[in-house]
Coordinates of C-alpha atoms in Angstrom, one line a residue:
M143 CA 27.0 -40.3 -18.3
K144 CA 28.3 -38.9 -15.1
F145 CA 27.6 -35.3 -16.2
V146 CA 23.9 -35.8 -16.0
P147 CA 23.6 -36.5 -12.4
V148 CA 26.1 -33.8 -11.5
V149 CA 24.0 -31.1 -13.4
L150 CA 20.8 -32.5 -11.9
S151 CA 22.4 -32.3 -8.5
S152 CA 23.6 -28.8 -8.9
L153 CA 20.0 -27.7 -10.2
L154 CA 18.5 -29.3 -7.2
F155 CA 20.9 -27.6 -4.9
A156 CA 20.1 -24.2 -6.5
A157 CA 16.4 -24.8 -6.3
A158 CA 16.7 -25.7 -2.6
Q159 CA 18.8 -22.6 -2.0
A160 CA 16.1 -20.2 -3.7
A161 CA 13.3 -22.1 -1.8
A162 CA 15.1 -21.5 1.5
Q163 CA 15.4 -17.7 0.8
A164 CA 11.9 -17.3 -0.5
P165 CA 9.0 -16.9 2.1
T166 CA 6.8 -20.0 1.8
E167 CA 3.3 -18.9 2.9
C168 CA 1.3 -15.9 3.9
P169 CA 0.8 -15.2 7.6
S170 CA -2.6 -16.4 8.9
L171 CA -5.6 -14.2 9.3
P172 CA -7.9 -14.1 12.1
A173 CA -11.0 -16.1 11.3
S174 CA -13.0 -13.0 12.6
S175 CA -11.6 -10.9 9.8
G176 CA -13.8 -12.7 7.2
L177 CA -10.8 -12.5 4.8
Q178 CA -9.0 -15.0 2.8
W179 CA -5.5 -14.9 1.2
Q180 CA -4.8 -15.3 -2.6
Q181 CA -1.2 -16.3 -2.7
Q182 CA 1.3 -16.0 -5.5
A183 CA 4.9 -17.3 -4.8
Q184 CA 7.8 -16.7 -7.2
A185 CA 11.3 -17.7 -6.6
D186 CA 12.4 -14.5 -4.7
F187 CA 9.1 -13.0 -3.5
L188 CA 5.7 -13.9 -2.3
V189 CA 2.6 -11.8 -2.8
C190 CA -0.5 -12.3 -0.6
R191 CA -3.9 -10.7 -1.4
A192 CA -6.4 -10.5 1.2
A193 CA -10.0 -10.5 -0.2
T194 CA -13.4 -10.2 1.3
A195 CA -16.0 -13.0 0.8
E196 CA -17.3 -11.0 -2.1
G197 CA -13.8 -10.9 -3.7
R198 CA -12.9 -7.3 -3.0
E199 CA -9.2 -6.9 -2.2
V200 CA -8.5 -5.0 0.8
L201 CA -4.9 -5.7 1.7
S202 CA -1.9 -6.9 -0.3
L203 CA 1.4 -7.9 1.1
M204 CA 4.5 -8.4 -0.8
L205 CA 7.5 -10.2 1.1
S206 CA 10.8 -10.0 -0.7
A207 CA 14.6 -10.2 -0.2
R208 CA 14.9 -7.0 -2.3
D209 CA 14.0 -3.5 -1.3
P210 CA 10.9 -2.5 -3.5
A211 CA 12.3 1.0 -3.7
I212 CA 9.0 2.7 -3.8
P213 CA 9.4 6.5 -3.1
L214 CA 7.3 7.4 -0.1
N215 CA 6.7 11.2 -0.3
R216 CA 6.8 12.7 3.2
S217 CA 3.9 15.0 2.2
L218 CA 1.9 12.0 1.8
R219 CA 2.6 10.7 5.2
Q220 CA -0.4 9.8 7.4
E221 CA -0.5 7.5 10.4
K222 CA 2.2 5.9 12.5
G223 CA 2.0 2.2 13.0
S224 CA 3.7 -1.1 13.0
F225 CA 4.2 -4.2 11.0
G226 CA 6.1 -7.4 11.8
G227 CA 7.5 -5.9 15.1
E228 CA 8.9 -2.8 13.0
S229 CA 7.7 0.7 13.4
L230 CA 6.4 2.4 10.2
Y231 CA 4.4 5.3 8.7
W232 CA 1.5 4.7 6.4
Y233 CA 1.4 6.9 3.5
Q234 CA -1.2 7.7 0.7
P235 CA 0.0 6.2 -2.5
D236 CA 1.5 8.7 -5.0
L237 CA -0.9 8.1 -8.1
G238 CA 0.5 11.1 -10.1
G239 CA -2.1 13.6 -8.9
Q240 CA -5.0 11.2 -9.7
Q241 CA -7.5 10.6 -6.8
P242 CA -9.8 7.7 -7.7
P243 CA -12.8 7.0 -5.5
G244 CA -11.6 5.8 -2.0
Y245 CA -8.2 7.3 -2.5
A246 CA -8.4 9.3 0.9
E247 CA -8.3 5.9 2.8
R248 CA -5.9 4.0 0.8
R249 CA -2.4 3.5 2.4
I250 CA 0.9 1.9 1.5
S251 CA 4.2 1.3 3.5
V252 CA 7.5 -0.7 3.2
V253 CA 9.3 -2.1 6.1
K254 CA 12.8 -3.6 6.3
L255 CA 12.5 -6.7 8.3
D256 CA 15.3 -8.7 9.9
K257 CA 18.1 -10.3 7.6
G258 CA 17.5 -8.1 4.5
R259 CA 13.8 -9.1 4.2
Y260 CA 11.2 -6.4 3.1
A261 CA 7.5 -6.2 3.4
Q262 CA 5.5 -3.9 1.1
I263 CA 1.9 -3.5 2.6
S264 CA -1.0 -1.8 0.7
L265 CA -4.5 -1.2 2.1
Y266 CA -7.6 -0.6 0.1
P267 CA -10.3 0.1 2.5
D268 CA -13.8 1.4 1.5
S269 CA -14.2 3.6 4.6
A270 CA -12.2 5.2 7.4
Q271 CA -13.5 2.6 9.8
E272 CA -12.2 -0.2 7.6
L273 CA -8.8 1.6 7.3
G274 CA -8.5 1.6 11.1
S275 CA -9.4 -2.3 11.1
L276 CA -6.9 -3.1 8.5
Q277 CA -4.1 -1.2 10.1
Q278 CA -4.9 -3.0 13.3
L279 CA -4.9 -6.3 11.4
A280 CA -1.6 -5.5 9.7
Q281 CA 0.0 -4.5 13.1
G282 CA -1.0 -7.8 14.7
M283 CA 0.5 -10.0 11.8
S284 CA 3.5 -12.2 12.9
L285 CA 6.1 -13.0 10.1
T286 CA 8.3 -15.3 12.4
P287 CA 8.7 -18.7 10.7
S288 CA 7.5 -20.5 13.9
A289 CA 4.3 -18.1 13.9
V290 CA 3.6 -18.8 10.3
A291 CA 3.9 -22.4 10.7
A292 CA 1.7 -22.4 13.8
G293 CA -1.0 -20.3 11.9
R294 CA -0.5 -17.1 13.8

């Protein structure tokens, strides 16, 4: 019966390793933003969706140890910005030629963070003004473990 504790111990160790590598929670949002996160955590990634009080998703953030490998076409490059202390360019998403309502303001970017971590950020504003506000919000987010733990 010594086999069961060894297997259980191994499984617990593997689960602890996976938990140590996966992000544990979304960065905090300023109270003045009026947004709330909906969080979905998996073993190797975390998806955070920021929604308005009415439930409209305006920002999604995926934190992962793997590169999302999204092709970002230079011809769709828009504004320069930053996220998590890293410089980036915002792109209009490539929707295969489709341009649904609000497409002109939509943005996406991928940033390589420290130690092989990646962030994929998507913005779904309903106006150019909201786009600017969401880009500022993304720029101000801190992803350091101490800042997340402290609610910044």
